Amino acid sequence: MKVLFTGIQPTGDIHLGNYFGAIANWVRLQHEYTTYISVVDLHALSIPYEPADMPGRVADLALTLYACGIQVDKAVLFVQSEVPAHSELTWIFNTITPLGELERMTQFKDKREQFRASVNVALLDYPVLQAADILLYKGEVVPVGEDQVQHVEFTREVARHFNSRYGDTFPECQALLTATPRVLGLDGDAKMSKSKGNTIGVLETAEQIWAKVGPAKTDPARVRRTDPGTPEKCTIWSYHLLVTPEAERADIHKGCTTAGIGCIDCKKRFQANLMKVLDPIRERYAELAGAGRKGIMERLDANGEKCRAVAATTMAEVREKMGLKRE
Ligand code: AQP
């Protein structure tokens, strides 16, 4: 089987962007690939965080991923910092990465603006660590959201640079997108994002979600209930595309464009369809976080060990090719 590698930062609760932009694909593809999924805590250190919160966040993220449908016997879910070779390979890749390539990365430019007071080297080096993550396991397929496609392309470049300098070692990986690779933020921002506070979390209850969705902006043309709207200009419509069956969507589309339904009706129908997806995840999370927690934590330990072994094999090959093996 081909190797799939992907990761997610423990920077907050999993949201609809993570789920429909990436995780839904991981759940599907774990049956078709040798699958590695990393809780990338080293990446999360690149933005301000509270050390005391980190262990809880990592554990919670793992539990939520299993609740979303990642299976213990199908995917190797592990914690990045428990495999030191990720940092070692990053340094090696730093030596073959032109500075200019990192400076033009869209995510770096965005985060540099967002965290203006604390722009550290790790923010710039983030894609190099990501390349190390993927290539340590010789990942060929990388299912991500649209925002990460540029980093996957960069990883291909890194593999190419390394292979041409030191000999054929790494595969050139491909990004894999879902049908909805970019989920808008509740505030209409181009990206739902944990650090922007514009999210709907997958573990939120119907009441919590309604408190956010009820006041959310829709098509600005619908000032009064009787004003017809354009669904394509509405964030809530983009959410219907995630969860609402096609026939019902056609009905809602017509209702909006003819002012047959109001925005509140439209939002209620979205919420009802969304809860059909989220209720089972929340229930499963409750089970795992209770009786299942110890077993999951043990599984993370065992997976860390498995990954250290895979990483050691790759690093032995890398060291030898780079002349780092003593006579
Ligand atoms: N809005 C989104 N639409 C589609 N896909 C998304 N992803 C994230 N947001 C969206 C995808 O989810 C996976 C895990 O992302 P991550 O947590 O590692 O980092 P991120 O992309 O930076 O996500 P956030 O929520 O925006 O986190 P912060 O605010 O901490 O930076 C990735 O495959 C990502 O593409």
Short mmCIF file of C-alpha atoms and ligand atoms in Angstrom, two decimals, residues 6-9 11 15 17-22 26 40 47 107 111 114 126 143-148 180-184 190-196 199, ligand 1:
data_model
loop_
_atom_site.label_atom_id
_atom_site.label_comp_id
_atom_site.label_asym_id
_atom_site.label_seq_id
_atom_site.Cartn_x
_atom_site.Cartn_y
_atom_site.Cartn_z
CA THR A 6 -0.98 14.07 7.36
CA GLY A 7 -1.02 16.21 10.50
CA ILE A 8 -3.05 18.56 12.65
CA GLN A 9 -1.96 21.13 15.21
CA THR A 11 -4.00 24.65 18.78
CA HIS A 15 -13.77 22.66 13.67
CA GLY A 17 -12.92 23.44 8.37
CA ASN A 18 -10.61 20.74 9.73
CA TYR A 19 -13.35 18.11 9.51
CA PHE A 20 -14.82 18.73 6.06
CA GLY A 21 -11.59 20.12 4.60
CA ALA A 22 -9.33 17.27 5.69
CA TRP A 26 -8.48 10.76 6.42
CA VAL A 40 1.95 18.18 15.29
CA ILE A 47 2.60 30.70 17.82
CA GLN A 107 0.78 31.01 5.35
CA LYS A 111 0.79 34.48 10.24
CA GLN A 114 -1.59 37.86 12.60
CA TYR A 126 7.20 25.77 9.41
CA PRO A 143 -4.70 14.80 2.34
CA VAL A 144 -5.02 18.44 3.47
CA GLY A 145 -7.19 21.53 3.12
CA GLU A 146 -6.55 24.00 0.31
CA ASP A 147 -4.46 26.26 2.58
CA GLN A 148 -1.80 23.55 2.86
CA THR A 180 -14.88 21.22 0.06
CA PRO A 181 -11.21 22.12 0.45
CA ARG A 182 -11.84 25.59 1.92
CA VAL A 183 -14.50 26.11 4.57
CA LEU A 184 -15.35 29.76 5.25
CA ALA A 190 -11.89 33.16 3.70
CA LYS A 191 -10.88 30.46 6.20
CA MET A 192 -12.43 28.98 9.30
CA SER A 193 -9.44 28.92 11.63
CA LYS A 194 -8.85 27.99 15.27
CA SER A 195 -6.69 31.04 15.88
CA LYS A 196 -9.24 33.43 14.35
CA THR A 199 -15.23 28.39 14.10
N1 AQP B 1 -11.12 26.39 6.90
C1 AQP B 1 -10.58 25.27 6.45
N2 AQP B 1 -11.06 24.69 5.31
C2 AQP B 1 -10.52 23.54 4.84
N3 AQP B 1 -9.51 22.87 5.46
C3 AQP B 1 -9.00 23.41 6.58
N4 AQP B 1 -8.01 23.02 7.42
C4 AQP B 1 -7.89 23.92 8.41
N5 AQP B 1 -8.78 24.91 8.26
C5 AQP B 1 -9.49 24.64 7.13
C6 AQP B 1 -7.23 21.78 7.24
O1 AQP B 1 -7.25 21.07 8.47
C7 AQP B 1 -6.03 20.36 8.61
C8 AQP B 1 -5.45 20.59 9.96
O2 AQP B 1 -5.15 22.00 10.11
P1 AQP B 1 -4.21 22.52 11.26
O3 AQP B 1 -4.94 22.57 12.53
O4 AQP B 1 -2.99 21.73 11.33
O5 AQP B 1 -3.72 23.92 10.83
P2 AQP B 1 -4.41 25.09 10.13
O6 AQP B 1 -4.59 24.86 8.67
O7 AQP B 1 -3.58 26.28 10.43
O8 AQP B 1 -5.82 25.14 10.85
P3 AQP B 1 -6.37 26.31 11.66
O9 AQP B 1 -7.67 25.98 12.24
O10 AQP B 1 -6.33 27.55 10.81
O11 AQP B 1 -5.34 26.42 12.85
P4 AQP B 1 -4.53 27.64 13.40
O12 AQP B 1 -5.52 28.76 13.56
O13 AQP B 1 -3.97 27.15 14.68
O14 AQP B 1 -3.47 27.97 12.38
C9 AQP B 1 -5.10 20.84 7.49
O15 AQP B 1 -5.07 19.87 6.47
C10 AQP B 1 -5.76 22.10 7.00
O16 AQP B 1 -5.50 22.33 5.64
#
